[in-house]
mmCIF file of C-alpha atoms and ligand atoms in Angstrom:
data_model
loop_
_atom_site.group_PDB
_atom_site.id
_atom_site.type_symbol
_atom_site.label_atom_id
_atom_site.label_comp_id
_atom_site.label_asym_id
_atom_site.label_seq_id
_atom_site.Cartn_x
_atom_site.Cartn_y
_atom_site.Cartn_z
ATOM 1 C CA LEU J 1 59.659 -171.497 60.093
ATOM 2 C CA PHE J 2 59.737 -168.776 57.516
ATOM 3 C CA GLU J 3 58.431 -165.929 59.660
ATOM 4 C CA GLN J 4 60.557 -166.784 62.635
ATOM 5 C CA ASN J 5 63.710 -166.957 60.524
ATOM 6 C CA GLN J 6 62.959 -163.976 58.402
ATOM 7 C CA ALA J 7 63.036 -161.819 61.518
ATOM 8 C CA LYS J 8 66.285 -163.432 62.508
ATOM 9 C CA ILE J 9 67.831 -162.838 59.091
ATOM 10 C CA LYS J 10 66.867 -159.177 59.216
ATOM 11 C CA SER J 11 68.504 -158.795 62.607
ATOM 12 C CA LEU J 12 71.848 -160.272 61.555
ATOM 13 C CA LYS J 13 74.603 -157.728 61.661
ATOM 14 C CA ASP J 14 77.394 -159.177 59.571
ATOM 15 C CA LEU J 15 78.020 -161.290 56.526
ATOM 16 C CA ASP J 16 79.678 -164.159 58.402
ATOM 17 C CA GLN J 17 76.658 -164.654 60.631
ATOM 18 C CA LEU J 18 74.401 -164.469 57.614
ATOM 19 C CA ASN J 19 76.392 -167.117 55.800
ATOM 20 C CA GLN J 20 76.294 -169.356 58.854
ATOM 21 C CA THR J 21 72.504 -168.976 59.087
ATOM 22 C CA ARG J 22 72.135 -169.779 55.399
ATOM 23 C CA VAL J 23 73.996 -173.057 55.877
ATOM 24 C CA GLU J 24 71.914 -173.890 58.954
ATOM 25 C CA LEU J 25 68.593 -173.248 57.197
ATOM 26 C CA LEU J 26 69.212 -174.338 53.632
ATOM 27 C CA GLY J 27 72.195 -176.657 53.927
ATOM 28 C CA LYS J 28 72.239 -180.457 53.825
ATOM 29 C CA LYS J 29 71.517 -180.710 57.544
ATOM 30 C CA GLY J 30 68.906 -177.956 57.576
ATOM 31 C CA PRO J 31 65.160 -178.365 58.231
ATOM 32 C CA ILE J 32 64.110 -177.831 54.601
ATOM 33 C CA THR J 33 66.408 -180.529 53.287
ATOM 34 C CA GLU J 34 65.110 -182.740 56.023
ATOM 35 C CA VAL J 35 61.483 -182.177 54.979
ATOM 36 C CA LEU J 36 62.310 -182.769 51.310
ATOM 37 C CA ARG J 37 64.230 -185.886 52.208
ATOM 38 C CA GLY J 38 61.235 -187.176 54.221
ATOM 39 C CA MET J 39 58.930 -186.848 51.189
ATOM 40 C CA LYS J 40 59.437 -190.439 50.193
ATOM 41 C CA ASP J 41 57.567 -191.489 53.334
ATOM 42 C CA LEU J 42 54.495 -189.438 52.492
ATOM 43 C CA ASP J 43 51.345 -190.427 50.655
ATOM 44 C CA ALA J 44 51.590 -189.850 46.951
ATOM 45 C CA ASN J 45 48.785 -187.273 47.021
ATOM 46 C CA GLU J 46 50.402 -185.356 49.895
ATOM 47 C CA ARG J 47 53.779 -185.084 48.204
ATOM 48 C CA PRO J 48 53.087 -182.292 45.675
ATOM 49 C CA LYS J 49 51.520 -180.061 48.338
ATOM 50 C CA VAL J 50 54.272 -180.610 50.899
ATOM 51 C CA GLY J 51 56.916 -180.354 48.182
ATOM 52 C CA ALA J 52 55.544 -177.110 46.819
ATOM 53 C CA PHE J 53 55.204 -175.671 50.309
ATOM 54 C CA ALA J 54 58.744 -176.627 51.341
ATOM 55 C CA ASN J 55 60.203 -175.253 48.098
ATOM 56 C CA LYS J 56 58.308 -171.988 48.533
ATOM 57 C CA ILE J 57 59.677 -171.568 52.022
ATOM 58 C CA LYS J 58 63.113 -172.411 50.673
ATOM 59 C CA ASP J 59 62.800 -169.801 47.911
ATOM 60 C CA ASP J 60 61.469 -167.173 50.302
ATOM 61 C CA LEU J 61 64.264 -167.763 52.783
ATOM 62 C CA GLN J 62 66.811 -167.639 49.997
ATOM 63 C CA ALA J 63 65.331 -164.367 48.786
ATOM 64 C CA SER J 64 65.432 -162.737 52.184
ATOM 65 C CA ILE J 65 68.983 -163.962 52.776
ATOM 66 C CA GLN J 66 69.960 -162.478 49.434
ATOM 67 C CA GLU J 67 68.270 -159.222 50.296
ATOM 68 C CA ARG J 68 69.982 -159.055 53.676
ATOM 69 C CA LYS J 69 73.283 -159.912 52.059
ATOM 70 C CA HIS J 70 72.878 -157.064 49.639
ATOM 71 C CA ASP J 71 71.997 -154.651 52.461
ATOM 72 C CA LEU J 72 74.972 -155.691 54.554
ATOM 73 C CA GLU J 73 77.376 -155.415 51.621
ATOM 74 C CA GLN J 74 76.025 -151.979 50.869
ATOM 75 C CA ALA J 75 76.527 -150.993 54.493
ATOM 76 C CA VAL J 76 80.166 -152.111 54.337
ATOM 77 C CA ILE J 77 80.718 -150.005 51.226
ATOM 78 C CA ASN J 78 78.995 -146.996 52.744
ATOM 79 C CA GLN J 79 81.090 -147.243 55.856
ATOM 80 C CA LYS J 80 84.273 -147.414 53.806
ATOM 81 C CA LEU J 81 83.249 -144.382 51.804
ATOM 82 C CA ALA J 82 82.441 -142.463 54.957
ATOM 83 C CA GLU J 83 85.837 -143.298 56.449
ATOM 84 C CA GLU J 84 87.736 -142.350 53.326
ATOM 85 C CA THR J 85 86.022 -139.052 52.670
ATOM 86 C CA LEU J 86 88.421 -136.150 52.081
ATOM 87 C CA ASP J 87 87.460 -132.717 53.264
ATOM 88 C CA VAL J 88 88.588 -130.731 50.285
ATOM 89 C CA THR J 89 87.734 -127.490 52.067
ATOM 90 C CA LEU J 90 90.440 -128.002 54.725
ATOM 91 C CA PRO J 91 93.393 -125.623 54.247
ATOM 92 C CA GLY J 92 96.411 -127.467 52.799
ATOM 93 C CA ASP J 93 100.021 -127.450 53.973
ATOM 94 C CA ALA J 94 101.926 -124.576 52.377
ATOM 95 C CA VAL J 95 104.566 -125.738 49.877
ATOM 96 C CA VAL J 96 107.563 -123.451 50.197
ATOM 97 C CA ALA J 97 109.184 -123.107 46.794
ATOM 98 C CA GLY J 98 112.903 -122.470 46.609
ATOM 99 C CA THR J 99 114.294 -119.410 44.888
ATOM 100 C CA PRO J 100 117.661 -118.615 43.321
ATOM 101 C CA HIS J 101 120.142 -117.113 45.790
ATOM 102 C CA ILE J 102 120.110 -113.318 45.765
ATOM 103 C CA LEU J 103 123.656 -113.257 44.348
ATOM 104 C CA ALA J 104 122.606 -115.645 41.574
ATOM 105 C CA GLN J 105 119.715 -113.313 40.797
ATOM 106 C CA ILE J 106 122.001 -110.270 40.571
ATOM 107 C CA MET J 107 124.528 -112.156 38.450
ATOM 108 C CA ASP J 108 121.823 -113.513 36.143
ATOM 109 C CA ASP J 109 120.529 -109.998 35.690
ATOM 110 C CA ILE J 110 124.007 -108.649 34.854
ATOM 111 C CA GLU J 111 124.585 -111.543 32.442
ATOM 112 C CA GLU J 112 121.269 -110.890 30.701
ATOM 113 C CA PHE J 113 122.217 -107.242 30.311
ATOM 114 C CA PHE J 114 125.547 -108.023 28.635
ATOM 115 C CA ILE J 115 124.237 -110.904 26.538
ATOM 116 C CA GLY J 116 121.721 -108.389 25.197
ATOM 117 C CA GLN J 117 124.683 -106.220 24.111
ATOM 118 C CA GLY J 118 126.336 -109.083 22.230
ATOM 119 C CA TYR J 119 128.838 -110.265 24.863
ATOM 120 C CA GLN J 120 129.820 -113.905 25.312
ATOM 121 C CA VAL J 121 129.829 -115.400 28.808
ATOM 122 C CA ILE J 122 133.090 -117.238 29.480
ATOM 123 C CA ASP J 123 134.013 -119.399 32.467
ATOM 124 C CA GLY J 124 137.457 -119.678 33.996
ATOM 125 C CA PRO J 125 139.054 -121.884 36.660
ATOM 126 C CA GLU J 126 138.875 -120.902 40.333
ATOM 127 C CA VAL J 127 142.118 -122.742 41.026
ATOM 128 C CA GLU J 128 144.317 -120.655 38.760
ATOM 129 C CA GLU J 129 147.937 -120.472 37.721
ATOM 130 C CA ASP J 130 150.041 -117.652 39.126
ATOM 131 C CA HIS J 131 150.927 -117.100 35.470
ATOM 132 C CA TYR J 132 147.362 -116.034 34.522
ATOM 133 C CA ASN J 133 146.269 -114.479 37.802
ATOM 134 C CA PHE J 134 149.310 -112.174 37.938
ATOM 135 C CA GLU J 135 152.074 -112.440 35.376
ATOM 136 C CA MET J 136 149.947 -112.236 32.217
ATOM 137 C CA LEU J 137 148.237 -109.218 33.800
ATOM 138 C CA ASN J 138 151.403 -107.180 34.040
ATOM 139 C CA ILE J 139 152.055 -108.111 37.669
ATOM 140 C CA PRO J 140 155.512 -109.759 37.761
ATOM 141 C CA LYS J 141 156.774 -111.747 40.751
ATOM 142 C CA ASN J 142 157.854 -109.496 43.626
ATOM 143 C CA HIS J 143 156.010 -106.543 42.129
ATOM 144 C CA PRO J 144 154.519 -104.383 44.889
ATOM 145 C CA ALA J 145 151.114 -104.507 43.135
ATOM 146 C CA ARG J 146 150.811 -108.103 44.374
ATOM 147 C CA ASP J 147 150.152 -106.687 47.834
ATOM 148 C CA MET J 148 146.806 -105.382 46.574
ATOM 149 C CA GLN J 149 145.554 -108.948 46.349
ATOM 150 C CA ASP J 150 146.893 -111.474 48.803
ATOM 151 C CA THR J 151 145.365 -114.858 48.076
ATOM 152 C CA PHE J 152 145.548 -118.540 49.042
ATOM 153 C CA TYR J 153 148.381 -120.479 47.421
ATOM 154 C CA ILE J 154 148.059 -124.177 46.593
ATOM 155 C CA ASP J 155 151.799 -124.321 45.743
ATOM 156 C CA ASP J 156 154.220 -121.857 44.139
ATOM 157 C CA GLN J 157 152.447 -122.096 40.753
ATOM 158 C CA LEU J 158 148.810 -122.572 41.726
ATOM 159 C CA LEU J 159 146.512 -120.348 43.741
ATOM 160 C CA MET J 160 142.868 -119.560 44.349
ATOM 161 C CA ARG J 161 142.250 -116.774 41.862
ATOM 162 C CA SER J 162 142.070 -113.368 43.545
ATOM 163 C CA GLN J 163 140.145 -111.818 40.654
ATOM 164 C CA THR J 164 138.330 -112.822 37.465
ATOM 165 C CA SER J 165 140.848 -110.863 35.357
ATOM 166 C CA PRO J 166 142.886 -114.021 34.493
ATOM 167 C CA VAL J 167 139.951 -115.013 32.259
ATOM 168 C CA GLN J 168 140.818 -111.891 30.199
ATOM 169 C CA ALA J 169 144.310 -113.230 29.597
ATOM 170 C CA ARG J 170 143.091 -116.761 28.819
ATOM 171 C CA THR J 171 140.516 -115.464 26.333
ATOM 172 C CA LEU J 172 142.899 -113.000 24.650
ATOM 173 C CA GLU J 173 145.340 -115.845 24.025
ATOM 174 C CA VAL J 174 142.819 -117.901 22.057
ATOM 175 C CA HIS J 175 140.554 -115.302 20.455
ATOM 176 C CA ASP J 176 140.783 -115.151 16.682
ATOM 177 C CA PHE J 177 140.545 -111.427 15.817
ATOM 178 C CA SER J 178 140.233 -112.157 12.106
ATOM 179 C CA LYS J 179 136.716 -113.409 12.971
ATOM 180 C CA GLY J 180 135.687 -110.201 14.754
ATOM 181 C CA PRO J 181 136.049 -108.190 17.957
ATOM 182 C CA LEU J 182 136.142 -109.719 21.432
ATOM 183 C CA LYS J 183 133.297 -108.888 23.798
ATOM 184 C CA MET J 184 133.105 -111.053 26.878
ATOM 185 C CA ILE J 185 132.098 -111.172 30.492
ATOM 186 C CA SER J 186 133.215 -113.725 33.037
ATOM 187 C CA PRO J 187 131.257 -114.107 36.247
ATOM 188 C CA GLY J 188 132.512 -116.220 39.118
ATOM 189 C CA ARG J 189 133.964 -116.700 42.570
ATOM 190 C CA VAL J 190 137.231 -115.132 43.729
ATOM 191 C CA TYR J 191 139.299 -115.465 46.908
ATOM 192 C CA ARG J 192 141.372 -113.140 49.073
ATOM 193 C CA ARG J 193 143.281 -113.635 52.291
ATOM 194 C CA ASP J 194 141.036 -111.343 54.280
ATOM 195 C CA THR J 195 139.620 -111.789 57.743
ATOM 196 C CA ASP J 196 135.840 -112.018 57.411
ATOM 197 C CA ASP J 197 133.861 -109.113 58.809
ATOM 198 C CA ALA J 198 130.818 -107.112 57.728
ATOM 199 C CA THR J 199 132.562 -105.735 54.646
ATOM 200 C CA HIS J 200 135.226 -108.396 53.909
ATOM 201 C CA SER J 201 134.895 -111.999 52.906
ATOM 202 C CA HIS J 202 137.666 -114.450 52.004
ATOM 203 C CA GLN J 203 135.384 -115.536 49.155
ATOM 204 C CA PHE J 204 133.228 -113.271 47.026
ATOM 205 C CA HIS J 205 132.188 -112.749 43.409
ATOM 206 C CA GLN J 206 133.221 -110.706 40.425
ATOM 207 C CA VAL J 207 131.978 -110.157 36.931
ATOM 208 C CA GLU J 208 134.837 -109.351 34.597
ATOM 209 C CA GLY J 209 134.226 -107.524 31.338
ATOM 210 C CA LEU J 210 136.501 -107.166 28.337
ATOM 211 C CA VAL J 211 136.010 -105.524 24.958
ATOM 212 C CA ILE J 212 138.844 -105.494 22.399
ATOM 213 C CA ASP J 213 138.593 -104.199 18.858
ATOM 214 C CA LYS J 214 140.293 -101.669 16.605
ATOM 215 C CA HIS J 215 138.784 -98.373 17.669
ATOM 216 C CA ILE J 216 137.573 -98.692 21.234
ATOM 217 C CA THR J 217 137.801 -95.562 23.353
ATOM 218 C CA MET J 218 137.223 -94.617 26.941
ATOM 219 C CA ALA J 219 133.890 -93.125 25.856
ATOM 220 C CA ASP J 220 132.774 -96.678 24.970
ATOM 221 C CA LEU J 221 133.718 -97.779 28.474
ATOM 222 C CA LYS J 222 131.845 -94.919 30.064
ATOM 223 C CA GLY J 223 128.720 -95.472 27.954
ATOM 224 C CA THR J 224 128.712 -99.185 28.716
ATOM 225 C CA LEU J 225 129.058 -98.662 32.456
ATOM 226 C CA LEU J 226 126.440 -95.917 32.526
ATOM 227 C CA ALA J 227 123.953 -98.231 30.817
ATOM 228 C CA LEU J 228 124.816 -100.988 33.284
ATOM 229 C CA ALA J 229 124.447 -98.708 36.323
ATOM 230 C CA GLN J 230 121.071 -97.505 35.086
ATOM 231 C CA HIS J 231 119.948 -101.067 34.392
ATOM 232 C CA VAL J 232 120.887 -102.325 37.852
ATOM 233 C CA PHE J 233 120.371 -99.300 40.097
ATOM 234 C CA GLY J 234 117.698 -97.251 38.354
ATOM 235 C CA ALA J 235 117.126 -95.218 35.210
ATOM 236 C CA ASP J 236 118.075 -91.828 36.682
ATOM 237 C CA ARG J 237 121.547 -92.854 37.910
ATOM 238 C CA LYS J 238 124.649 -90.976 36.821
ATOM 239 C CA ILE J 239 128.215 -92.276 36.918
ATOM 240 C CA ARG J 240 131.556 -90.610 37.433
ATOM 241 C CA LEU J 241 135.074 -91.890 36.739
ATOM 242 C CA ARG J 242 137.940 -91.202 39.142
ATOM 243 C CA PRO J 243 141.596 -91.873 38.318
ATOM 244 C CA SER J 244 142.924 -95.015 39.941
ATOM 245 C CA PHE J 245 145.526 -97.716 39.459
ATOM 246 C CA PHE J 246 145.447 -101.314 38.277
ATOM 247 C CA PRO J 247 148.555 -102.930 36.787
ATOM 248 C CA PHE J 248 146.601 -104.292 33.796
ATOM 249 C CA THR J 249 144.832 -101.090 32.735
ATOM 250 C CA GLU J 250 146.130 -97.678 31.728
ATOM 251 C CA PRO J 251 144.527 -95.332 32.385
ATOM 252 C CA SER J 252 142.656 -96.936 35.269
ATOM 253 C CA VAL J 253 139.505 -95.639 36.896
ATOM 254 C CA GLU J 254 137.268 -96.251 39.825
ATOM 255 C CA VAL J 255 133.612 -95.823 38.955
ATOM 256 C CA ASP J 256 131.063 -94.188 41.220
ATOM 257 C CA VAL J 257 127.279 -94.203 40.874
ATOM 258 C CA SER J 258 125.207 -91.261 42.056
ATOM 259 C CA CYS J 259 123.896 -92.001 45.519
ATOM 260 C CA PHE J 260 120.548 -93.777 45.599
ATOM 261 C CA ARG J 261 120.375 -94.905 49.187
ATOM 262 C CA CYS J 262 119.634 -91.416 50.424
ATOM 263 C CA ASN J 263 118.494 -88.054 49.098
ATOM 264 C CA GLY J 264 121.314 -85.784 48.068
ATOM 265 C CA ALA J 265 124.735 -86.084 49.648
ATOM 266 C CA GLY J 266 123.697 -86.616 53.213
ATOM 267 C CA CYS J 267 124.334 -90.249 54.032
ATOM 268 C CA ALA J 268 127.118 -92.395 55.397
ATOM 269 C CA ILE J 269 126.828 -95.096 52.713
ATOM 270 C CA CYS J 270 127.700 -92.437 50.146
ATOM 271 C CA LYS J 271 130.348 -91.012 52.469
ATOM 272 C CA TYR J 272 128.467 -87.692 52.409
ATOM 273 C CA SER J 273 129.752 -87.110 48.880
ATOM 274 C CA GLY J 274 126.639 -87.993 46.882
ATOM 275 C CA TRP J 275 128.572 -90.759 45.114
ATOM 276 C CA ILE J 276 129.168 -94.398 45.831
ATOM 277 C CA GLU J 277 132.006 -96.492 44.447
ATOM 278 C CA VAL J 278 130.858 -99.575 42.546
ATOM 279 C CA LEU J 279 133.648 -100.951 40.374
ATOM 280 C CA GLY J 280 137.127 -100.743 38.854
ATOM 281 C CA ALA J 281 137.903 -100.414 35.166
ATOM 282 C CA GLY J 282 140.280 -99.002 32.586
ATOM 283 C CA MET J 283 141.793 -99.256 29.124
ATOM 284 C CA VAL J 284 143.621 -102.559 28.720
ATOM 285 C CA HIS J 285 147.386 -102.108 29.206
ATOM 286 C CA PRO J 286 149.423 -102.796 26.031
ATOM 287 C CA ASN J 287 151.611 -105.201 28.031
ATOM 288 C CA VAL J 288 148.567 -107.421 28.641
ATOM 289 C CA LEU J 289 147.738 -107.519 24.934
ATOM 290 C CA THR J 290 151.339 -108.167 23.956
ATOM 291 C CA ALA J 291 151.755 -110.962 26.526
ATOM 292 C CA ALA J 292 148.710 -112.693 25.020
ATOM 293 C CA GLY J 293 150.065 -112.334 21.473
ATOM 294 C CA VAL J 294 147.683 -109.574 20.391
ATOM 295 C CA ASP J 295 149.107 -106.684 18.375
ATOM 296 C CA ALA J 296 148.775 -103.722 20.729
ATOM 297 C CA HIS J 297 149.372 -101.245 17.879
ATOM 298 C CA VAL J 298 146.223 -102.435 16.128
ATOM 299 C CA TYR J 299 143.932 -103.625 18.893
ATOM 300 C CA GLY J 300 142.883 -102.071 22.148
ATOM 301 C CA GLY J 301 139.894 -101.781 24.407
ATOM 302 C CA PHE J 302 138.533 -101.625 27.906
ATOM 303 C CA ALA J 303 138.092 -103.937 30.855
ATOM 304 C CA PHE J 304 136.146 -103.720 34.070
ATOM 305 C CA GLY J 305 135.614 -105.799 37.169
ATOM 306 C CA LEU J 306 132.556 -105.450 39.347
ATOM 307 C CA GLY J 307 131.486 -107.125 42.554
ATOM 308 C CA PRO J 308 127.963 -108.623 42.600
ATOM 309 C CA ASP J 309 128.169 -108.891 46.407
ATOM 310 C CA ARG J 310 128.696 -105.158 46.632
ATOM 311 C CA PHE J 311 126.024 -104.501 44.000
ATOM 312 C CA ALA J 312 123.494 -106.536 45.988
ATOM 313 C CA MET J 313 124.453 -104.858 49.275
ATOM 314 C CA LEU J 314 123.993 -101.397 47.777
ATOM 315 C CA LYS J 315 120.838 -102.214 45.881
ATOM 316 C CA TYR J 316 119.043 -103.865 48.800
ATOM 317 C CA GLY J 317 120.681 -102.114 51.759
ATOM 318 C CA ILE J 318 122.342 -105.302 53.077
ATOM 319 C CA ASP J 319 124.920 -104.326 55.679
ATOM 320 C CA ASP J 320 126.856 -107.571 56.177
ATOM 321 C CA ILE J 321 128.551 -109.437 53.301
ATOM 322 C CA ARG J 322 128.625 -112.621 55.412
ATOM 323 C CA SER J 323 124.827 -112.887 55.044
ATOM 324 C CA PHE J 324 125.370 -114.194 51.511
ATOM 325 C CA TYR J 325 127.364 -117.191 52.708
ATOM 326 C CA GLN J 326 125.573 -118.370 55.842
ATOM 327 C CA GLY J 327 122.554 -120.014 54.203
ATOM 328 C CA ASP J 328 120.136 -118.484 56.721
ATOM 329 C CA GLN J 329 116.611 -118.856 55.335
ATOM 330 C CA ARG J 330 115.391 -115.823 57.287
ATOM 331 C CA PHE J 331 117.772 -113.751 55.159
ATOM 332 C CA LEU J 332 117.532 -115.616 51.858
ATOM 333 C CA SER J 333 113.735 -115.916 51.789
ATOM 334 C CA GLN J 334 113.449 -112.125 51.715
ATOM 335 C CA PHE J 335 114.603 -112.292 48.114
ATOM 336 C CA GLN J 336 111.943 -114.593 46.652
ATOM 337 C CA GLN J 337 112.037 -114.207 42.922
ATOM 338 C CA GLU J 338 108.690 -113.497 41.364
ATOM 339 C CA GLY J 339 107.124 -115.625 38.655
HETATM 340 N N1 LIG S 401 140.560 -107.136 38.864
HETATM 341 C C1 LIG S 401 140.369 -105.879 39.515
HETATM 342 C C2 LIG S 401 140.161 -106.134 41.004
HETATM 343 O O1 LIG S 401 139.848 -107.226 41.384
HETATM 344 C C3 LIG S 401 139.211 -105.119 38.956
HETATM 345 C C4 LIG S 401 139.438 -104.682 37.554
HETATM 346 C C5 LIG S 401 139.129 -105.508 36.497
HETATM 347 C C6 LIG S 401 140.000 -103.441 37.278
HETATM 348 C C7 LIG S 401 139.334 -105.089 35.196
HETATM 349 C C8 LIG S 401 140.206 -103.025 36.002
HETATM 350 C C9 LIG S 401 139.882 -103.837 34.955
HETATM 351 O O2 LIG S 401 140.325 -105.237 41.813
#
């Protein structure tokens, strides 16, 4: 009985079968129980022998069932482990990290530069009052200078700001000069009624700058802009100021940077002049100070407005301003920020 069944037990392939066999062999209806139950019919001197023999077989069968059970359980575990193995040497899926938009990078860089020079960064509304966008900046209603900047009107008082200069007027109104000079920049979006093409966009960006104190001169403006140009475009840049006109500055200038997209004067981007226009600036018009309640006989200073879109186009040789606003990853991913 033992030998025959031991072979059988060893050949069983799963735990259910094993359990079934255990019940058949050792259970209440199994042969061993039957033998033990039949003991009462045996001679008294036969009983110990038969009893011992039956119990030994019972123990041996139990032991081999236990052994088989252990083996089968181990096999189940091993199979599971084999199925769940990870091949850590397989190449993973690349995780593409996002990066700040190229315009955000340029604007952050410009902000860092001015913060380092002690400027505050001030926000202003994109939906602006005609009052701040034009009138406080020495551009009365029906003044021809309004033609320079046609914008989108919400109603006859409200418009999409056409420049960041209204933040100058708003800040001048509230600045307390008894606490010190005013040095601010204001980055943000502006709007113009232009038809979009490679060099025009109905929406673009500006960074406004304003410095007002008691003894600010045009040399301060020039030094500031030279440092900025060298920071953004390279240490060996020069700048040049050309006379220009803005209603809110007098004198007004347009600022050129020495050409860096080509050697010498010979390229179209620099209009074959060796210089490339990058921003507008000037000394703040007394009317602007007076309108904001600042004493123009005591205080004065400079203002400038630059276009980060244009800065980025010049710096990286981007030839279509619309690229900034189309969200095309093939364009944007070329400007992955390091670190
Ligand atoms: N606001 C002017 C523009 O959008 C730029 C500018 C700002 C000029 C400040 C002078 C001083 O064209």
